[in-house]
């Protein structure tokens, strides 16, 4: 894969944190005892470069060991949920100092949403699974923050200066909140919970739609705001797929921007806002095009149904025109998506 600009990668801060969470000894899991991180002594060896530890390739795990390690890692995360239903960002790595100690254990929307989505991805839902209650508490924590926020700005929280905000962008809380609420929409255990989630999702989607720029972006603040753009694109398409109302003009601008970040002639991706990391640039572009393709197919099906259910010729003609527009957009996006995948 070729990039338009060269550069070096940044630190995988969240991946490192989750990786540490997975280094858990099965012996640590006992009744009424919190899971503790116990690094495998064979995984690191003393280095010769200034005494730093050098990572050694880990041994191959059996499927059973991998499942157990995954389960324990999720449990470690779950046990660190705060009383208010949220999660904080945790401690800094040794080389990053202690400048964020004041927000280390304080719940924030972005980390809460990311952790809850992790629990959802592991097979839990708001009503089923080992972590169902934790997902519900997280969703209601996020709802509460959105409910307390203003109507017009892109912010959903008054917390500033978190690690994710500095890395991914100022509005990462907003985009991750929208992703979480889209995922749990309609899946809460009762009508009251579903209504609260739906109202919060509508409010945060309104913020996203009102604050989109003409070029389809939401700002370039942060170390790698291309990742924030990716989260925004994912949120608006996920909302469509979950049946929420989304302004098609907003979704189309985000899709057009994502397509424009890929250069078919060179086979590269524009790295503006990607911190010089080609993978971030490619993931933001291709990921949004793929999500748009999924949502476009949904719109195509809806347009086809309107054609079939039209009550008169005038209504059928309007539905057919809409279907042609949807099909043209679907085809154009798919062409760029296929080319980008092969780059």
XYZ file of N, CA and C in Angstrom, residues 157-334:
534
model
N -19.690 16.527 26.756
C -19.118 16.468 28.091
C -18.368 17.756 28.379
N -18.257 18.092 29.670
C -17.464 19.263 30.042
C -16.050 18.873 30.453
N -15.708 17.598 30.378
C -14.346 17.164 30.688
C -13.437 17.462 29.509
N -12.307 18.061 29.786
C -11.341 18.413 28.750
C -9.962 17.870 29.122
N -9.148 17.638 28.107
C -7.757 17.265 28.321
C -7.514 15.795 28.583
N -8.428 14.918 28.147
C -8.193 13.493 28.331
C -7.210 12.982 27.286
N -6.726 11.790 27.518
C -5.749 11.212 26.587
C -6.369 10.999 25.206
N -7.595 10.455 25.163
C -8.218 10.216 23.870
C -8.514 11.511 23.130
N -8.884 12.558 23.855
C -9.113 13.847 23.199
C -7.832 14.383 22.583
N -6.722 14.221 23.266
C -5.455 14.729 22.729
C -4.950 13.870 21.579
N -5.277 12.605 21.588
C -4.791 11.703 20.549
C -5.703 11.694 19.324
N -6.992 11.428 19.537
C -7.913 11.225 18.421
C -8.619 12.503 18.018
N -8.848 13.401 18.973
C -9.478 14.663 18.623
C -10.431 15.162 19.695
N -10.723 16.438 19.643
C -11.528 17.124 20.652
C -12.891 16.490 20.863
N -13.489 15.960 19.793
C -14.869 15.485 19.864
C -14.973 13.964 19.866
N -13.917 13.288 20.298
C -13.933 11.829 20.305
C -15.036 11.296 21.209
N -15.341 11.997 22.303
C -16.411 11.557 23.197
C -17.748 11.504 22.453
N -18.000 12.515 21.654
C -19.252 12.609 20.906
C -19.393 11.457 19.922
N -18.339 11.196 19.168
C -18.407 10.165 18.138
C -18.505 8.767 18.745
N -17.759 8.508 19.816
C -17.832 7.199 20.448
C -19.173 6.995 21.147
N -19.720 8.064 21.728
C -21.039 7.966 22.353
C -22.091 7.584 21.323
N -22.035 8.217 20.162
C -22.996 7.901 19.097
C -22.854 6.455 18.643
N -21.626 5.959 18.554
C -21.414 4.562 18.174
C -22.015 3.609 19.199
N -21.771 3.882 20.475
C -22.308 3.007 21.517
C -23.830 3.003 21.512
N -24.436 4.174 21.472
C -25.893 4.251 21.532
C -26.547 3.635 20.298
N -25.898 3.766 19.132
C -26.428 3.104 17.941
C -26.406 1.594 18.119
N -25.358 1.085 18.750
C -25.235 -0.364 18.947
C -26.298 -0.917 19.882
N -26.675 -0.163 20.925
C -27.626 -0.688 21.914
C -29.057 -0.230 21.639
N -29.248 0.579 20.588
C -30.596 1.074 20.281
C -31.564 -0.088 20.065
N -32.671 -0.068 20.804
C -33.686 -1.101 20.684
C -33.384 -2.379 21.434
N -32.229 -2.458 22.098
C -31.826 -3.689 22.786
C -31.844 -3.572 24.303
N -32.279 -2.435 24.833
C -32.361 -2.291 26.276
C -33.518 -3.149 26.804
N -33.486 -3.498 28.094
C -34.457 -4.482 28.588
C -35.892 -4.005 28.729
N -36.140 -2.703 28.660
C -37.518 -2.234 28.805
C -37.749 -1.007 27.940
N -39.025 -0.639 27.813
C -39.405 0.481 26.950
C -38.795 1.792 27.441
N -38.737 1.964 28.742
C -38.173 3.207 29.289
C -36.701 3.346 28.930
N -35.948 2.254 29.059
C -34.530 2.294 28.715
C -34.316 2.540 27.240
N -35.116 1.894 26.401
C -34.995 2.101 24.959
C -35.341 3.531 24.564
N -36.348 4.107 25.204
C -36.729 5.485 24.904
C -35.629 6.453 25.300
N -34.984 6.194 26.431
C -33.901 7.083 26.877
C -32.712 7.013 25.921
N -32.346 5.801 25.519
C -31.238 5.641 24.573
C -31.571 6.318 23.250
N -32.790 6.132 22.770
C -33.181 6.703 21.479
C -33.139 8.228 21.524
N -33.624 8.820 22.624
C -33.613 10.279 22.748
C -32.181 10.809 22.792
N -31.302 10.117 23.523
C -29.903 10.548 23.602
C -29.219 10.407 22.255
N -29.520 9.324 21.537
C -28.926 9.139 20.212
C -29.395 10.228 19.255
N -30.668 10.557 19.300
C -31.180 11.628 18.439
C -30.489 12.957 18.743
N -30.268 13.216 20.029
C -29.623 14.485 20.403
C -28.181 14.532 19.920
N -27.438 13.446 20.139
C -26.030 13.470 19.738
C -25.903 13.455 18.225
N -26.818 12.768 17.523
C -26.772 12.805 16.064
C -27.099 14.207 15.558
N -27.995 14.907 16.238
C -28.278 16.285 15.863
C -27.044 17.161 15.980
N -26.267 16.952 17.040
C -25.022 17.700 17.217
C -24.042 17.400 16.079
N -23.909 16.118 15.750
C -22.988 15.724 14.682
C -23.416 16.326 13.352
N -24.698 16.291 13.072
C -25.199 16.799 11.792
C -25.065 18.312 11.690
N -25.380 19.023 12.760
C -25.311 20.494 12.722
C -23.891 21.007 12.614
N -22.935 20.265 13.116
C -21.563 20.763 13.200
C -20.631 20.194 12.134
N -21.164 19.451 11.194
C -20.322 18.973 10.097
C -19.930 20.135 9.191
N -18.695 20.140 8.744
C -18.220 21.176 7.832
C -18.600 20.831 6.395
N -18.499 21.811 5.527
C -18.901 21.611 4.135
C -18.082 20.535 3.440
N -16.837 20.337 3.882
C -15.989 19.321 3.238
C -16.238 17.925 3.795
N -17.191 17.802 4.726
C -17.536 16.495 5.275
C -16.801 16.131 6.544
N -15.955 17.030 7.060
C -15.186 16.746 8.267
C -15.796 17.440 9.476
N -15.184 17.139 10.643
C -15.629 17.767 11.891
C -14.458 18.420 12.628
N -13.384 18.705 11.947
C -12.250 19.356 12.592
C -11.002 18.506 12.513
N -9.878 19.157 12.683
C -8.589 18.483 12.564
C -7.759 18.628 13.838
N -8.435 18.777 14.987
C -7.700 18.889 16.242
C -7.264 17.508 16.709
N -6.139 17.460 17.419
C -5.660 16.200 17.960
C -4.450 15.681 17.212
N -3.862 14.637 17.760
C -2.648 14.044 17.178
C -2.974 13.278 15.902
N -4.082 12.528 15.885
C -4.477 11.754 14.703
C -5.981 11.900 14.477
N -6.440 13.093 14.090
C -7.882 13.311 13.928
C -8.512 12.499 12.803
N -7.702 11.889 11.938
C -8.270 10.988 10.927
C -9.030 9.854 11.599
N -8.580 9.457 12.788
C -9.277 8.408 13.521
C -10.610 8.922 14.064
N -10.650 10.202 14.457
C -11.917 10.796 14.877
C -12.897 10.872 13.718
N -12.390 11.226 12.534
C -13.231 11.257 11.331
C -13.794 9.868 11.047
N -12.970 8.865 11.251
C -13.424 7.484 11.055
C -14.558 7.137 12.021
N -14.403 7.525 13.283
C -15.436 7.224 14.271
C -16.734 7.949 13.959
N -16.627 9.179 13.447
C -17.828 9.935 13.072
C -18.540 9.254 11.911
N -17.771 8.853 10.889
C -18.367 8.166 9.752
C -19.018 6.861 10.153
N -18.380 6.159 11.048
C -18.952 4.892 11.518
C -20.248 5.143 12.278
N -20.274 6.198 13.085
C -21.454 6.486 13.903
C -22.673 6.793 13.053
N -22.520 7.644 12.045
C -23.700 8.034 11.268
C -24.216 6.870 10.422
N -23.320 6.015 9.949
C -23.769 4.856 9.187
C -24.364 3.780 10.090
N -23.789 3.615 11.283
C -24.352 2.655 12.234
C -25.750 3.074 12.649
N -25.954 4.370 12.813
C -27.282 4.864 13.186
C -28.308 4.530 12.110
N -27.919 4.689 10.842
C -28.815 4.341 9.729
C -29.170 2.857 9.786
N -28.167 2.019 9.972
C -28.393 0.582 9.976
C -29.243 0.138 11.156
N -29.246 0.936 12.237
C -30.070 0.607 13.403
C -31.428 1.296 13.356
N -31.733 1.952 12.241
C -33.056 2.511 12.056
C -33.259 3.919 12.548
N -32.186 4.614 12.921
C -32.314 5.997 13.382
C -32.364 6.948 12.192
N -32.922 8.134 12.424
C -33.004 9.142 11.377
C -31.669 9.859 11.232
N -31.138 9.891 10.007
C -29.878 10.571 9.724
C -30.052 11.377 8.446
N -29.585 12.614 8.458
C -29.641 13.473 7.276
C -28.735 12.879 6.201
N -29.309 12.514 5.055
C -28.533 11.890 3.992
C -27.453 12.810 3.441
N -27.676 14.110 3.484
C -26.657 15.043 2.989
C -25.403 14.962 3.857
N -25.589 14.788 5.159
C -24.462 14.664 6.080
C -23.699 13.371 5.803
N -24.431 12.303 5.648
C -23.788 11.020 5.384
C -23.050 11.015 4.048
N -23.653 11.649 3.045
C -23.022 11.694 1.729
C -21.747 12.533 1.746
N -21.745 13.646 2.493
C -20.519 14.458 2.574
C -19.386 13.672 3.227
N -19.698 12.919 4.274
C -18.664 12.115 4.934
C -18.150 11.023 3.999
N -19.050 10.430 3.247
C -18.672 9.397 2.282
C -17.790 9.981 1.179
N -18.177 11.147 0.661
C -17.401 11.795 -0.401
C -16.009 12.164 0.088
N -15.913 12.644 1.331
C -14.601 12.977 1.897
C -13.736 11.717 1.993
N -14.304 10.618 2.478
C -13.548 9.368 2.609
C -13.058 8.889 1.251
N -13.913 8.962 0.238
C -13.509 8.543 -1.102
C -12.397 9.442 -1.633
N -12.476 10.732 -1.311
C -11.478 11.675 -1.793
C -10.118 11.504 -1.157
N -10.045 10.770 -0.033
C -8.757 10.542 0.615
C -7.955 9.437 -0.065
N -8.590 8.732 -1.011
C -7.894 7.683 -1.763
C -7.610 8.167 -3.174
N -6.371 8.037 -3.601
C -5.952 8.434 -4.941
C -5.810 7.174 -5.791
N -6.736 6.968 -6.720
C -6.722 5.747 -7.518
C -5.496 5.670 -8.424
N -4.983 6.815 -8.830
C -3.829 6.818 -9.741
C -2.569 6.314 -9.047
N -2.333 6.792 -7.829
C -1.132 6.380 -7.108
C -1.371 5.176 -6.212
N -2.637 4.908 -5.893
C -2.954 3.816 -4.983
C -2.660 4.158 -3.541
N -2.525 5.460 -3.230
C -2.208 5.893 -1.876
C -3.343 6.654 -1.226
N -3.173 6.915 0.057
C -4.173 7.623 0.847
C -3.564 8.910 1.397
N -4.339 9.981 1.371
C -3.885 11.244 1.950
C -3.682 11.049 3.450
N -2.552 11.517 3.965
C -2.227 11.283 5.371
C -2.452 12.499 6.243
N -3.151 13.492 5.740
C -3.454 14.651 6.570
C -4.291 14.210 7.771
N -3.824 14.568 8.943
C -4.547 14.215 10.154
C -4.316 12.797 10.620
N -3.390 12.074 9.980
C -3.142 10.680 10.347
C -1.842 10.506 11.121
N -1.261 11.599 11.591
C -0.020 11.564 12.371
C 1.110 10.868 11.617
N 1.048 10.924 10.282
C 2.093 10.302 9.488
C 2.026 8.786 9.450
N 0.928 8.216 9.937
C 0.788 6.759 9.979
C -0.112 6.318 8.820
N 0.460 5.642 7.851
C -0.295 5.251 6.657
C -1.481 4.363 6.997
N -1.318 3.510 8.004
C -2.412 2.614 8.397
C -3.631 3.403 8.865
N -3.404 4.482 9.626
C -4.524 5.298 10.095
C -5.265 5.921 8.911
N -4.511 6.436 7.964
C -5.115 7.080 6.796
C -5.952 6.083 6.001
N -5.388 4.897 5.766
C -6.097 3.881 4.996
C -7.327 3.388 5.737
N -7.189 3.159 7.040
C -8.319 2.645 7.823
C -9.467 3.644 7.855
N -9.149 4.920 7.971
C -10.193 5.940 8.017
C -10.959 5.987 6.704
N -10.244 5.963 5.598
C -10.873 6.046 4.281
C -11.651 4.782 3.937
N -10.982 3.649 3.997
C -11.610 2.390 3.597
C -12.743 2.015 4.552
N -12.522 2.225 5.840
C -13.552 1.880 6.809
C -14.837 2.661 6.606
N -14.716 3.953 6.349
C -15.910 4.770 6.131
C -16.590 4.404 4.823
N -15.804 4.124 3.784
C -16.419 3.690 2.525
C -17.180 2.380 2.709
N -16.624 1.452 3.496
C -17.303 0.181 3.730
C -18.597 0.386 4.512
N -18.548 1.204 5.552
C -19.759 1.476 6.329
C -20.812 2.159 5.468
N -20.364 3.065 4.600
C -21.297 3.729 3.692
C -21.921 2.732 2.718
N -21.120 1.778 2.273
C -21.647 0.757 1.371
C -22.763 -0.034 2.054
N -22.545 -0.396 3.306
C -23.572 -1.128 4.055
C -24.855 -0.306 4.177
N -24.695 0.983 4.510
C -25.869 1.853 4.664
C -26.522 2.138 3.310
N -25.716 2.271 2.266
C -26.270 2.499 0.922
C -27.111 1.307 0.467
N -26.668 0.106 0.789
C -27.443 -1.082 0.442
C -28.783 -1.074 1.181
N -28.745 -0.627 2.400
C -29.997 -0.517 3.164
C -30.936 0.484 2.498
N -30.407 1.612 2.086
C -31.224 2.618 1.406
C -31.749 2.091 0.065
N -30.924 1.315 -0.628
C -31.342 0.726 -1.904
C -32.552 -0.190 -1.691
N -32.493 -1.008 -0.661
C -33.598 -1.910 -0.353
C -34.873 -1.130 -0.018
N -34.704 -0.048 0.746
C -35.863 0.762 1.109
C -36.463 1.442 -0.118
N -35.599 1.933 -1.012
C -36.088 2.592 -2.228
C -36.809 1.595 -3.124
N -36.263 0.393 -3.242
C -36.905 -0.639 -4.056
C -38.278 -0.998 -3.485
N -38.379 -1.048 -2.170
C -39.665 -1.349 -1.544
C -40.689 -0.257 -1.817
N -40.222 1.001 -1.808
C -41.151 2.107 -2.094
C -41.664 2.032 -3.536
N -40.791 1.609 -4.452
C -41.224 1.434 -5.846
C -42.315 0.370 -5.918
N -42.084 -0.734 -5.244
C -43.023 -1.850 -5.299
C -44.349 -1.543 -4.602
N -44.301 -0.679 -3.596
C -45.504 -0.385 -2.814
C -46.197 0.905 -3.237
N -45.700 1.534 -4.312
C -46.292 2.803 -4.775
C -47.769 2.609 -5.125
N -48.569 3.601 -4.749
C -50.015 3.494 -4.929
C -50.492 4.056 -6.256
N -49.660 4.884 -6.903
C -50.046 5.425 -8.206
C -48.777 5.710 -9.008
N -48.950 6.112 -10.264
C -47.822 6.324 -11.160
C -46.919 7.462 -10.698
N -47.522 8.508 -10.168
C -46.717 9.645 -9.694
C -45.813 9.227 -8.543
N -46.371 8.482 -7.611
C -45.579 8.019 -6.474
C -44.508 7.037 -6.939
N -44.854 6.176 -7.902
C -43.888 5.209 -8.422
C -42.751 5.912 -9.167
N -43.061 6.933 -9.922
C -42.026 7.663 -10.670
C -41.043 8.335 -9.713
N -41.565 8.914 -8.645
C -40.685 9.560 -7.650
C -39.804 8.522 -6.965
N -40.372 7.365 -6.648
C -39.602 6.312 -5.991
C -38.531 5.759 -6.925
N -38.859 5.634 -8.208
C -37.880 5.136 -9.171
C -36.726 6.116 -9.350
N -37.030 7.405 -9.328
C -35.968 8.418 -9.437
C -35.045 8.345 -8.227
N -35.631 8.164 -7.046
C -34.830 8.036 -5.828
C -33.980 6.772 -5.890
N -34.558 5.695 -6.403
C -33.813 4.446 -6.521
C -32.615 4.610 -7.454
N -32.791 5.323 -8.568
C -31.667 5.544 -9.490
C -30.562 6.347 -8.817
N -30.939 7.377 -8.055
C -29.932 8.178 -7.351
C -29.158 7.321 -6.348
N -29.888 6.498 -5.602
C -29.241 5.628 -4.621
C -28.312 4.640 -5.315
N -28.754 4.088 -6.437
C -27.945 3.111 -7.161
C -26.673 3.749 -7.713
N -26.780 4.966 -8.241
C -25.601 5.665 -8.760
C -24.576 5.899 -7.650
N -25.069 6.321 -6.502
C -24.163 6.576 -5.385
C -23.554 5.272 -4.884
N -24.343 4.225 -4.811
C -23.849 2.921 -4.387
C -22.748 2.435 -5.319
N -22.968 2.546 -6.619
C -21.986 2.079 -7.608
C -20.681 2.870 -7.520
N -20.789 4.196 -7.404
C -19.583 5.034 -7.369
C -18.741 4.732 -6.135
N -19.399 4.590 -5.000
C -18.669 4.300 -3.773
C -18.037 2.917 -3.830
N -18.746 1.947 -4.379
C -18.212 0.592 -4.472
C -16.977 0.529 -5.370
